[in-house]
Amino acid sequence: MEELVKLQLNYFNSNATKPVGFRITQLKKLESLIKSNEELLNEALRKDYGKGKFETFLTELYVVYDEIKVALQNLEEWTKIKPIETNLLNAPAKSYIMPEPLGVSLVIGPWNYPYQLTLGPVVGALAAGCTVILKPSELTVHSSSLITKLINENFDSQYFTAVEGAIPETTALLEQKFDVIFFTGSVSVGKIVYQAAAKHLTPVILELGGKSPTIFMQDSNLDITVKRMLWAKFLNSGQTCIAPDYVYVHKSIEEKFLQKVSEEMQAMDYKLENDNYVRIINERNTSRVTSLIDKQKVYIGGNYNIAERFIEPTILTNVTWNDKVMQEEIFGPVLPILTFDNLDDVIAEIKQRPKPLALYLFTQDENIKQKVMSEVSFGGGCINEAVMHIANGELPFGGVGESGIGNYHGEAGFRAFSHYKSILDKEVTPDPDVKYSPYTDEKLEMLKSVVA
């Protein structure tokens, strides 16, 4: 690992990655590599946990393609030097901000979206002009192996390489000094990454998780919004960091809401054989999620098979914050429903807990939209939609507080892997001596007049 980082540092210091033309060529190469291997990528994910090709394209490849498209369209603009006004004290001079790549980057990917959440950050790193060491998740054996093979057979390892392995390999990587580390995963592992980075004062981007709330107000258009919410929840069998984790429904519409949930669940017909549902990643996670199901509160579903890594889409009702399902991020196909009378009470409950990665609000009331958006802190989210903010490549994506540090997508991804140098370029002409010794009361008054 030490030698690999050293080789990439030497390559970066050669300035080979800095020309915009080089970066564009590499991004196009990555795009072509993915497109020419779509069938293999589909098959690998199907082997890992049964994801169908439609969902693989929609939730994995589309997002990566969009990231590359946005970068290619805007990279020349992003890399431009930005002129800044020079203040009177520094005149005559030019001031400007100059973006530069941070250097050698480490990208640690998760298992739940092994293409989107692994290659998406890589696009930002390559666009910024960094070298990349990629560590895909060991839990998605087939897709991680394929990603590693494709990258290592098509890119110079001094520039972009992938390293397979589990905890020992990741630990060895984290012992090295990087210029930036990008991690997507759990809060607990995020803390380990953060501590390792701190030893070298390495900047980090942490994309974590948490319990993302969903709120249905009494004016919600249930015919449209329930379908959107359920799709977002059970996509990837709930194994999505920004999935609705729990739902608050206004008591006045609870009956209608549950009836619409029943209708939509029946219409969607989530089954493995329908290619609209996937297995849980492993038996350990299957056991953990099923332990959150209180059989006395099951409204829909509740069945599971741990050996088959299968959990039926499950809706729980009559849930309170005392229930086990409300004590941790679910990260699976279980959706608890809570009710409320007063929106202020809901906001207070959310604010008592760690800041969530996402929040979803269903209402047509502009005052309520403004109230929730301004009073509750969260990473990002949607109004009258769920999850889909991640599909807009122009919207920065990231968490706040325990749900993450920093963001990416589009220009935010370029910025995440860049440093912006501030430069003052002074003309070589005689200076007013106001800043030079000897200091006098007259000079002090002159300085004060400049800022007055």
GROMACS .gro file of C-alpha atoms in nm:
model
  452
    1MET     CA    1   0.000   0.000   0.000
    2GLU     CA    2   0.283   0.236   0.088
    3GLU     CA    3   0.453   0.176  -0.247
    4LEU     CA    4   0.127   0.224  -0.436
    5VAL     CA    5   0.063   0.561  -0.271
    6LYS     CA    6   0.424   0.663  -0.339
    7LEU     CA    7   0.392   0.576  -0.709
    8GLN     CA    8   0.073   0.780  -0.738
    9LEU     CA    9   0.230   1.074  -0.557
   10ASN     CA   10   0.525   1.071  -0.796
   11TYR     CA   11   0.289   1.055  -1.093
   12PHE     CA   12   0.081   1.341  -0.958
   13ASN     CA   13   0.391   1.550  -0.895
   14SER     CA   14   0.490   1.502  -1.260
   15ASN     CA   15   0.189   1.727  -1.342
   16ALA     CA   16   0.055   1.467  -1.588
   17THR     CA   17  -0.299   1.489  -1.448
   18LYS     CA   18  -0.331   1.868  -1.456
   19PRO     CA   19  -0.406   1.948  -1.822
   20VAL     CA   20  -0.782   1.970  -1.881
   21GLY     CA   21  -0.745   1.771  -2.202
   22PHE     CA   22  -0.594   1.479  -2.010
   23ARG     CA   23  -0.881   1.479  -1.761
   24ILE     CA   24  -1.142   1.485  -2.036
   25THR     CA   25  -0.973   1.194  -2.211
   26GLN     CA   26  -0.973   0.987  -1.892
   27LEU     CA   27  -1.340   1.060  -1.817
   28LYS     CA   28  -1.438   0.958  -2.170
   29LYS     CA   29  -1.231   0.643  -2.128
   30LEU     CA   30  -1.415   0.557  -1.805
   31GLU     CA   31  -1.753   0.621  -1.969
   32SER     CA   32  -1.663   0.399  -2.267
   33LEU     CA   33  -1.538   0.125  -2.034
   34ILE     CA   34  -1.867   0.119  -1.841
   35LYS     CA   35  -2.085   0.127  -2.153
   36SER     CA   36  -1.897  -0.153  -2.326
   37ASN     CA   37  -1.930  -0.374  -2.017
   38GLU     CA   38  -2.291  -0.305  -1.915
   39GLU     CA   39  -2.398  -0.667  -1.952
   40LEU     CA   40  -2.113  -0.789  -1.731
   41LEU     CA   41  -2.194  -0.519  -1.474
   42ASN     CA   42  -2.561  -0.624  -1.477
   43GLU     CA   43  -2.475  -0.988  -1.428
   44ALA     CA   44  -2.232  -0.916  -1.143
   45LEU     CA   45  -2.495  -0.730  -0.943
   46ARG     CA   46  -2.753  -0.997  -1.011
   47LYS     CA   47  -2.513  -1.252  -0.864
   48ASP     CA   48  -2.442  -1.034  -0.560
   49TYR     CA   49  -2.800  -0.975  -0.450
   50GLY     CA   50  -3.041  -1.025  -0.737
   51LYS     CA   51  -3.070  -0.673  -0.877
   52GLY     CA   52  -3.238  -0.662  -1.219
   53LYS     CA   53  -3.094  -0.478  -1.519
   54PHE     CA   54  -3.361  -0.204  -1.514
   55GLU     CA   55  -3.281  -0.104  -1.156
   56THR     CA   56  -2.909  -0.146  -1.220
   57PHE     CA   57  -2.926   0.106  -1.502
   58LEU     CA   58  -3.164   0.346  -1.324
   59THR     CA   59  -3.001   0.348  -0.982
   60GLU     CA   60  -2.641   0.270  -1.065
   61LEU     CA   61  -2.522   0.338  -1.419
   62TYR     CA   62  -2.747   0.631  -1.507
   63VAL     CA   63  -2.615   0.835  -1.216
   64VAL     CA   64  -2.252   0.765  -1.313
   65TYR     CA   65  -2.319   0.850  -1.678
   66ASP     CA   66  -2.487   1.173  -1.571
   67GLU     CA   67  -2.192   1.262  -1.348
   68ILE     CA   68  -1.953   1.213  -1.639
   69LYS     CA   69  -2.179   1.409  -1.875
   70VAL     CA   70  -2.199   1.708  -1.640
   71ALA     CA   71  -1.822   1.700  -1.585
   72LEU     CA   72  -1.741   1.686  -1.956
   73GLN     CA   73  -1.979   1.973  -2.030
   74ASN     CA   74  -1.845   2.199  -1.757
   75LEU     CA   75  -1.486   2.101  -1.681
   76GLU     CA   76  -1.323   2.382  -1.877
   77GLU     CA   77  -1.539   2.635  -1.693
   78TRP     CA   78  -1.473   2.478  -1.351
   79THR     CA   79  -1.096   2.493  -1.401
   80LYS     CA   80  -1.086   2.858  -1.503
   81ILE     CA   81  -0.907   3.112  -1.290
   82LYS     CA   82  -1.167   3.337  -1.125
   83PRO     CA   83  -1.078   3.709  -1.106
   84ILE     CA   84  -1.149   3.877  -0.773
   85GLU     CA   85  -1.169   4.249  -0.701
   86THR     CA   86  -0.856   4.392  -0.539
   87ASN     CA   87  -0.906   4.620  -0.238
   88LEU     CA   88  -0.756   4.967  -0.211
   89LEU     CA   89  -0.482   4.867   0.036
   90ASN     CA   90  -0.337   4.618  -0.216
   91ALA     CA   91  -0.373   4.827  -0.532
   92PRO     CA   92  -0.235   4.822  -0.792
   93ALA     CA   93  -0.259   4.442  -0.825
   94LYS     CA   94  -0.460   4.153  -0.967
   95SER     CA   95  -0.641   3.908  -0.737
   96TYR     CA   96  -0.769   3.570  -0.843
   97ILE     CA   97  -0.869   3.224  -0.725
   98MET     CA   98  -0.704   2.927  -0.891
   99PRO     CA   99  -0.839   2.570  -0.852
  100GLU     CA  100  -0.584   2.291  -0.824
  101PRO     CA  101  -0.620   1.916  -0.759
  102LEU     CA  102  -0.559   1.807  -0.401
  103GLY     CA  103  -0.338   1.517  -0.512
  104VAL     CA  104  -0.356   1.147  -0.429
  105SER     CA  105  -0.709   1.045  -0.330
  106LEU     CA  106  -0.856   0.739  -0.163
  107VAL     CA  107  -1.216   0.651  -0.245
  108ILE     CA  108  -1.379   0.385  -0.024
  109GLY     CA  109  -1.706   0.259  -0.170
  110PRO     CA  110  -2.008   0.093  -0.005
  111TRP     CA  111  -2.190  -0.227  -0.089
  112ASN     CA  112  -2.546  -0.101  -0.134
  113TYR     CA  113  -2.488   0.081  -0.464
  114PRO     CA  114  -2.148  -0.055  -0.566
  115TYR     CA  115  -2.133   0.128  -0.900
  116GLN     CA  116  -2.309   0.458  -0.831
  117LEU     CA  117  -2.156   0.531  -0.491
  118THR     CA  118  -1.812   0.401  -0.586
  119LEU     CA  119  -1.759   0.541  -0.936
  120GLY     CA  120  -1.958   0.862  -0.878
  121PRO     CA  121  -1.694   1.010  -0.644
  122VAL     CA  122  -1.421   0.885  -0.878
  123VAL     CA  123  -1.564   1.108  -1.152
  124GLY     CA  124  -1.520   1.411  -0.927
  125ALA     CA  125  -1.165   1.307  -0.841
  126LEU     CA  126  -1.060   1.253  -1.203
  127ALA     CA  127  -1.228   1.576  -1.312
  128ALA     CA  128  -1.037   1.765  -1.043
  129GLY     CA  129  -0.707   1.616  -1.164
  130CYS     CA  130  -0.638   1.382  -0.872
  131THR     CA  131  -0.498   1.033  -0.887
  132VAL     CA  132  -0.727   0.769  -0.738
  133ILE     CA  133  -0.691   0.455  -0.532
  134LEU     CA  134  -1.032   0.292  -0.519
  135LYS     CA  135  -1.136   0.045  -0.250
  136PRO     CA  136  -1.470  -0.118  -0.345
  137SER     CA  137  -1.671  -0.305  -0.083
  138GLU     CA  138  -1.578  -0.667  -0.019
  139LEU     CA  139  -1.943  -0.756   0.052
  140THR     CA  140  -2.048  -0.730  -0.314
  141VAL     CA  141  -1.799  -0.992  -0.426
  142HIS     CA  142  -1.886  -1.015  -0.795
  143SER     CA  143  -1.938  -0.647  -0.874
  144SER     CA  144  -1.632  -0.538  -0.676
  145SER     CA  145  -1.416  -0.798  -0.847
  146LEU     CA  146  -1.540  -0.685  -1.187
  147ILE     CA  147  -1.484  -0.315  -1.114
  148THR     CA  148  -1.130  -0.392  -0.997
  149LYS     CA  149  -1.057  -0.602  -1.306
  150LEU     CA  150  -1.188  -0.341  -1.551
  151ILE     CA  151  -1.004  -0.053  -1.389
  152ASN     CA  152  -0.674  -0.229  -1.340
  153GLU     CA  153  -0.669  -0.367  -1.695
  154ASN     CA  154  -0.746  -0.031  -1.855
  155PHE     CA  155  -0.582   0.241  -1.644
  156ASP     CA  156  -0.224   0.305  -1.539
  157SER     CA  157  -0.201   0.207  -1.172
  158GLN     CA  158   0.008   0.518  -1.106
  159TYR     CA  159  -0.300   0.719  -1.201
  160PHE     CA  160  -0.609   0.514  -1.120
  161THR     CA  161  -0.620   0.173  -0.957
  162ALA     CA  162  -0.852  -0.044  -0.751
  163VAL     CA  163  -0.761  -0.253  -0.447
  164GLU     CA  164  -0.975  -0.547  -0.333
  165GLY     CA  165  -0.987  -0.672   0.022
  166ALA     CA  166  -1.162  -0.644   0.356
  167ILE     CA  167  -1.078  -0.483   0.690
  168PRO     CA  168  -0.701  -0.560   0.683
  169GLU     CA  169  -0.656  -0.404   0.339
  170THR     CA  170  -0.869  -0.101   0.425
  171THR     CA  171  -0.678  -0.056   0.750
  172ALA     CA  172  -0.347  -0.072   0.563
  173LEU     CA  173  -0.470   0.191   0.318
  174LEU     CA  174  -0.586   0.421   0.597
  175GLU     CA  175  -0.240   0.407   0.753
  176GLN     CA  176  -0.101   0.585   0.446
  177LYS     CA  177  -0.091   0.960   0.395
  178PHE     CA  178  -0.342   1.072   0.130
  179ASP     CA  179  -0.428   1.422   0.016
  180VAL     CA  180  -0.801   1.354   0.045
  181ILE     CA  181  -1.020   1.060   0.150
  182PHE     CA  182  -1.376   0.999   0.032
  183PHE     CA  183  -1.582   0.745   0.227
  184THR     CA  184  -1.939   0.626   0.189
  185GLY     CA  185  -2.082   0.398   0.456
  186SER     CA  186  -2.200   0.373   0.814
  187VAL     CA  187  -2.152   0.631   1.087
  188SER     CA  188  -1.947   0.386   1.296
  189VAL     CA  189  -1.697   0.314   1.017
  190GLY     CA  190  -1.700   0.680   0.917
  191LYS     CA  191  -1.563   0.765   1.262
  192ILE     CA  192  -1.278   0.517   1.211
  193VAL     CA  193  -1.194   0.673   0.874
  194TYR     CA  194  -1.209   1.022   1.025
  195GLN     CA  195  -0.974   0.925   1.309
  196ALA     CA  196  -0.726   0.769   1.065
  197ALA     CA  197  -0.734   1.077   0.843
  198ALA     CA  198  -0.680   1.307   1.141
  199LYS     CA  199  -0.339   1.153   1.207
  200HIS     CA  200  -0.220   1.301   0.877
  201LEU     CA  201  -0.448   1.607   0.881
  202THR     CA  202  -0.605   1.465   0.566
  203PRO     CA  203  -0.931   1.629   0.454
  204VAL     CA  204  -1.228   1.394   0.428
  205ILE     CA  205  -1.564   1.373   0.259
  206LEU     CA  206  -1.788   1.141   0.461
  207GLU     CA  207  -2.121   1.027   0.314
  208LEU     CA  208  -2.293   0.850   0.602
  209GLY     CA  209  -2.659   0.794   0.691
  210GLY     CA  210  -2.916   0.812   0.967
  211LYS     CA  211  -3.290   0.796   1.014
  212SER     CA  212  -3.438   1.007   0.734
  213PRO     CA  213  -3.789   1.129   0.821
  214THR     CA  214  -4.089   1.162   0.590
  215ILE     CA  215  -4.386   1.387   0.672
  216PHE     CA  216  -4.733   1.365   0.517
  217MET     CA  217  -4.945   1.670   0.588
  218GLN     CA  218  -5.326   1.663   0.572
  219ASP     CA  219  -5.329   1.830   0.227
  220SER     CA  220  -5.105   1.565   0.068
  221ASN     CA  221  -5.220   1.434  -0.269
  222LEU     CA  222  -5.214   1.070  -0.162
  223ASP     CA  223  -5.296   0.933  -0.507
  224ILE     CA  224  -4.959   1.057  -0.631
  225THR     CA  225  -4.734   1.094  -0.329
  226VAL     CA  226  -4.780   0.756  -0.160
  227LYS     CA  227  -4.661   0.582  -0.475
  228ARG     CA  228  -4.352   0.802  -0.490
  229MET     CA  229  -4.270   0.742  -0.125
  230LEU     CA  230  -4.315   0.364  -0.136
  231TRP     CA  231  -4.103   0.334  -0.450
  232ALA     CA  232  -3.827   0.530  -0.279
  233LYS     CA  233  -3.850   0.318   0.035
  234PHE     CA  234  -3.847  -0.027  -0.123
  235LEU     CA  235  -3.599   0.053  -0.399
  236ASN     CA  236  -3.303  -0.179  -0.349
  237SER     CA  237  -3.509  -0.344  -0.071
  238GLY     CA  238  -3.465  -0.038   0.147
  239GLN     CA  239  -3.086  -0.064   0.139
  240THR     CA  240  -3.049   0.303   0.048
  241CYS     CA  241  -2.883   0.562   0.271
  242ILE     CA  242  -3.144   0.824   0.176
  243ALA     CA  243  -3.449   0.594   0.186
  244PRO     CA  244  -3.746   0.715   0.392
  245ASP     CA  245  -3.663   0.558   0.727
  246TYR     CA  246  -3.993   0.636   0.898
  247VAL     CA  247  -4.313   0.822   0.813
  248TYR     CA  248  -4.510   1.076   1.013
  249VAL     CA  249  -4.873   1.093   0.892
  250HIS     CA  250  -5.123   1.354   1.007
  251LYS     CA  251  -5.394   1.177   1.208
  252SER     CA  252  -5.671   1.326   0.995
  253ILE     CA  253  -5.554   1.129   0.688
  254GLU     CA  254  -5.419   0.814   0.857
  255GLU     CA  255  -5.701   0.586   0.737
  256LYS     CA  256  -5.686   0.713   0.379
  257PHE     CA  257  -5.308   0.697   0.382
  258LEU     CA  258  -5.300   0.332   0.493
  259GLN     CA  259  -5.565   0.238   0.239
  260LYS     CA  260  -5.358   0.397  -0.036
  261VAL     CA  261  -5.046   0.220   0.093
  262SER     CA  262  -5.229  -0.114   0.067
  263GLU     CA  263  -5.343  -0.040  -0.288
  264GLU     CA  264  -5.001   0.068  -0.407
  265MET     CA  265  -4.819  -0.222  -0.243
  266GLN     CA  266  -5.052  -0.463  -0.418
  267ALA     CA  267  -5.007  -0.285  -0.750
  268MET     CA  268  -4.626  -0.275  -0.724
  269ASP     CA  269  -4.614  -0.648  -0.642
  270TYR     CA  270  -4.261  -0.654  -0.504
  271LYS     CA  271  -4.103  -0.992  -0.574
  272LEU     CA  272  -3.756  -1.116  -0.659
  273GLU     CA  273  -3.888  -1.284  -0.972
  274ASN     CA  274  -4.042  -0.956  -1.089
  275ASP     CA  275  -3.698  -0.791  -1.104
  276ASN     CA  276  -3.827  -0.507  -0.886
  277TYR     CA  277  -3.686  -0.634  -0.558
  278VAL     CA  278  -3.348  -0.758  -0.431
  279ARG     CA  279  -3.206  -0.974  -0.156
  280ILE     CA  280  -3.049  -0.834   0.159
  281ILE     CA  281  -2.672  -0.817   0.124
  282ASN     CA  282  -2.595  -1.096   0.375
  283GLU     CA  283  -2.746  -1.306   0.653
  284ARG     CA  284  -2.608  -1.081   0.927
  285ASN     CA  285  -2.794  -0.778   0.794
  286THR     CA  286  -3.103  -0.989   0.730
  287SER     CA  287  -3.106  -1.095   1.095
  288ARG     CA  288  -3.050  -0.739   1.214
  289VAL     CA  289  -3.339  -0.595   1.010
  290THR     CA  290  -3.581  -0.875   1.097
  291SER     CA  291  -3.511  -0.817   1.467
  292LEU     CA  292  -3.667  -0.472   1.423
  293ILE     CA  293  -4.004  -0.617   1.315
  294ASP     CA  294  -4.261  -0.621   1.595
  295LYS     CA  295  -4.513  -0.886   1.482
  296GLN     CA  296  -4.785  -0.715   1.683
  297LYS     CA  297  -4.748  -0.401   1.473
  298VAL     CA  298  -4.726  -0.549   1.123
  299TYR     CA  299  -4.983  -0.392   0.890
  300ILE     CA  300  -4.844  -0.540   0.566
  301GLY     CA  301  -4.578  -0.808   0.515
  302GLY     CA  302  -4.357  -0.922   0.800
  303ASN     CA  303  -4.239  -1.253   0.650
  304TYR     CA  304  -3.874  -1.331   0.596
  305ASN     CA  305  -3.621  -1.605   0.528
  306ILE     CA  306  -3.279  -1.539   0.676
  307ALA     CA  307  -3.104  -1.819   0.486
  308GLU     CA  308  -3.242  -1.681   0.158
  309ARG     CA  309  -3.157  -1.323   0.263
  310PHE     CA  310  -3.517  -1.225   0.194
  311ILE     CA  311  -3.744  -0.986   0.384
  312GLU     CA  312  -4.093  -0.916   0.261
  313PRO     CA  313  -4.177  -0.544   0.220
  314THR     CA  314  -4.316  -0.460   0.563
  315ILE     CA  315  -4.530  -0.175   0.696
  316LEU     CA  316  -4.557  -0.123   1.073
  317THR     CA  317  -4.832   0.085   1.236
  318ASN     CA  318  -4.899   0.219   1.586
  319VAL     CA  319  -4.526   0.283   1.618
  320THR     CA  320  -4.373   0.513   1.882
  321TRP     CA  321  -4.019   0.629   1.951
  322ASN     CA  322  -3.994   0.363   2.221
  323ASP     CA  323  -4.007   0.082   1.965
  324LYS     CA  324  -3.684  -0.094   1.868
  325VAL     CA  325  -3.735  -0.006   1.503
  326MET     CA  326  -3.695   0.363   1.595
  327GLN     CA  327  -3.365   0.319   1.777
  328GLU     CA  328  -3.138   0.278   1.473
  329GLU     CA  329  -3.125   0.332   1.098
  330ILE     CA  330  -3.330   0.050   0.944
  331PHE     CA  331  -3.150   0.011   0.609
  332GLY     CA  332  -3.395  -0.252   0.493
  333PRO     CA  333  -3.752  -0.303   0.368
  334VAL     CA  334  -3.930  -0.215   0.692
  335LEU     CA  335  -4.130   0.110   0.715
  336PRO     CA  336  -4.268   0.230   1.051
  337ILE     CA  337  -4.568   0.467   1.047
  338LEU     CA  338  -4.619   0.725   1.322
  339THR     CA  339  -4.902   0.976   1.348
  340PHE     CA  340  -4.917   1.337   1.465
  341ASP     CA  341  -5.155   1.625   1.530
  342ASN     CA  342  -4.912   1.914   1.557
  343LEU     CA  343  -4.628   1.975   1.310
  344ASP     CA  344  -4.426   2.155   1.576
  345ASP     CA  345  -4.417   1.833   1.778
  346VAL     CA  346  -4.278   1.644   1.477
  347ILE     CA  347  -4.012   1.907   1.417
  348ALA     CA  348  -3.914   1.897   1.785
  349GLU     CA  349  -3.878   1.516   1.776
  350ILE     CA  350  -3.657   1.530   1.467
  351LYS     CA  351  -3.439   1.807   1.611
  352GLN     CA  352  -3.377   1.609   1.931
  353ARG     CA  353  -3.191   1.347   1.728
  354PRO     CA  354  -2.883   1.343   1.501
  355LYS     CA  355  -2.927   1.546   1.184
  356PRO     CA  356  -3.057   1.313   0.912
  357LEU     CA  357  -2.907   1.266   0.566
  358ALA     CA  358  -3.244   1.332   0.400
  359LEU     CA  359  -3.592   1.461   0.474
  360TYR     CA  360  -3.908   1.430   0.265
  361LEU     CA  361  -4.211   1.655   0.302
  362PHE     CA  362  -4.544   1.596   0.130
  363THR     CA  363  -4.765   1.904   0.126
  364GLN     CA  364  -4.893   2.173  -0.109
  365ASP     CA  365  -4.889   2.444   0.157
  366GLU     CA  366  -4.613   2.697   0.083
  367ASN     CA  367  -4.600   2.815   0.443
  368ILE     CA  368  -4.544   2.461   0.569
  369LYS     CA  369  -4.275   2.402   0.307
  370GLN     CA  370  -4.093   2.714   0.422
  371LYS     CA  371  -4.134   2.626   0.789
  372VAL     CA  372  -3.992   2.273   0.765
  373MET     CA  373  -3.711   2.362   0.523
  374SER     CA  374  -3.596   2.651   0.742
  375GLU     CA  375  -3.637   2.493   1.086
  376VAL     CA  376  -3.497   2.141   1.033
  377SER     CA  377  -3.134   2.071   0.949
  378PHE     CA  378  -3.067   1.777   0.714
  379GLY     CA  379  -2.835   1.688   0.429
  380GLY     CA  380  -3.078   1.726   0.139
  381GLY     CA  381  -3.420   1.608   0.039
  382CYS     CA  382  -3.740   1.658  -0.157
  383ILE     CA  383  -4.081   1.817  -0.137
  384ASN     CA  384  -4.357   1.595  -0.279
  385GLU     CA  385  -4.095   1.344  -0.393
  386ALA     CA  386  -3.841   1.114  -0.228
  387VAL     CA  387  -3.485   1.003  -0.308
  388MET     CA  388  -3.484   1.166  -0.653
  389HIS     CA  389  -3.275   1.467  -0.551
  390ILE     CA  390  -2.976   1.236  -0.590
  391ALA     CA  391  -3.060   1.201  -0.961
  392ASN     CA  392  -2.998   1.571  -1.033
  393GLY     CA  393  -2.629   1.598  -1.108
  394GLU     CA  394  -2.637   1.973  -1.052
  395LEU     CA  395  -2.752   1.938  -0.688
  396PRO     CA  396  -2.472   1.891  -0.432
  397PHE     CA  397  -2.527   1.571  -0.234
  398GLY     CA  398  -2.406   1.520   0.122
  399GLY     CA  399  -2.489   1.508   0.489
  400VAL     CA  400  -2.458   1.732   0.792
  401GLY     CA  401  -2.356   1.649   1.147
  402GLU     CA  402  -2.356   1.272   1.200
  403SER     CA  403  -2.498   1.213   0.852
  404GLY     CA  404  -2.182   1.333   0.682
  405ILE     CA  405  -1.918   1.592   0.602
  406GLY     CA  406  -1.885   1.762   0.265
  407ASN     CA  407  -2.074   1.694  -0.057
  408TYR     CA  408  -2.029   1.597  -0.419
  409HIS     CA  409  -2.207   1.561  -0.759
  410GLY     CA  410  -2.143   1.800  -1.044
  411GLU     CA  411  -1.927   2.099  -0.956
  412ALA     CA  412  -1.951   2.005  -0.587
  413GLY     CA  413  -1.764   1.683  -0.671
  414PHE     CA  414  -1.495   1.879  -0.853
  415ARG     CA  415  -1.466   2.111  -0.553
  416ALA     CA  416  -1.448   1.819  -0.308
  417PHE     CA  417  -1.122   1.704  -0.467
  418SER     CA  418  -0.981   2.052  -0.533
  419HIS     CA  419  -0.805   2.326  -0.342
  420TYR     CA  420  -0.876   2.686  -0.435
  421LYS     CA  421  -0.560   2.897  -0.415
  422SER     CA  422  -0.603   3.267  -0.350
  423ILE     CA  423  -0.341   3.474  -0.535
  424LEU     CA  424  -0.246   3.842  -0.514
  425ASP     CA  425  -0.032   3.945  -0.814
  426LYS     CA  426   0.115   4.284  -0.727
  427GLU     CA  427   0.257   4.531  -0.979
  428VAL     CA  428   0.622   4.624  -0.932
  429THR     CA  429   0.574   4.995  -0.870
  430PRO     CA  430   0.662   5.213  -0.569
  431ASP     CA  431   0.436   5.153  -0.265
  432PRO     CA  432   0.269   5.413  -0.051
  433ASP     CA  433   0.466   5.383   0.273
  434VAL     CA  434   0.156   5.371   0.494
  435LYS     CA  435   0.212   5.007   0.593
  436TYR     CA  436   0.582   5.046   0.659
  437SER     CA  437   0.767   5.152   0.973
  438PRO     CA  438   0.792   5.398   1.135
  439TYR     CA  439   0.427   5.381   1.236
  440THR     CA  440   0.263   5.714   1.308
  441ASP     CA  441  -0.074   5.845   1.418
  442GLU     CA  442  -0.115   5.998   1.073
  443LYS     CA  443  -0.064   5.660   0.904
  444LEU     CA  444  -0.309   5.500   1.146
  445GLU     CA  445  -0.574   5.755   1.053
  446MET     CA  446  -0.508   5.687   0.685
  447LEU     CA  447  -0.559   5.310   0.741
  448LYS     CA  448  -0.878   5.372   0.933
  449SER     CA  449  -1.010   5.588   0.649
  450VAL     CA  450  -0.960   5.297   0.406
  451VAL     CA  451  -1.199   5.070   0.597
  452ALA     CA  452  -1.443   5.341   0.707
   0.00000   0.00000   0.00000
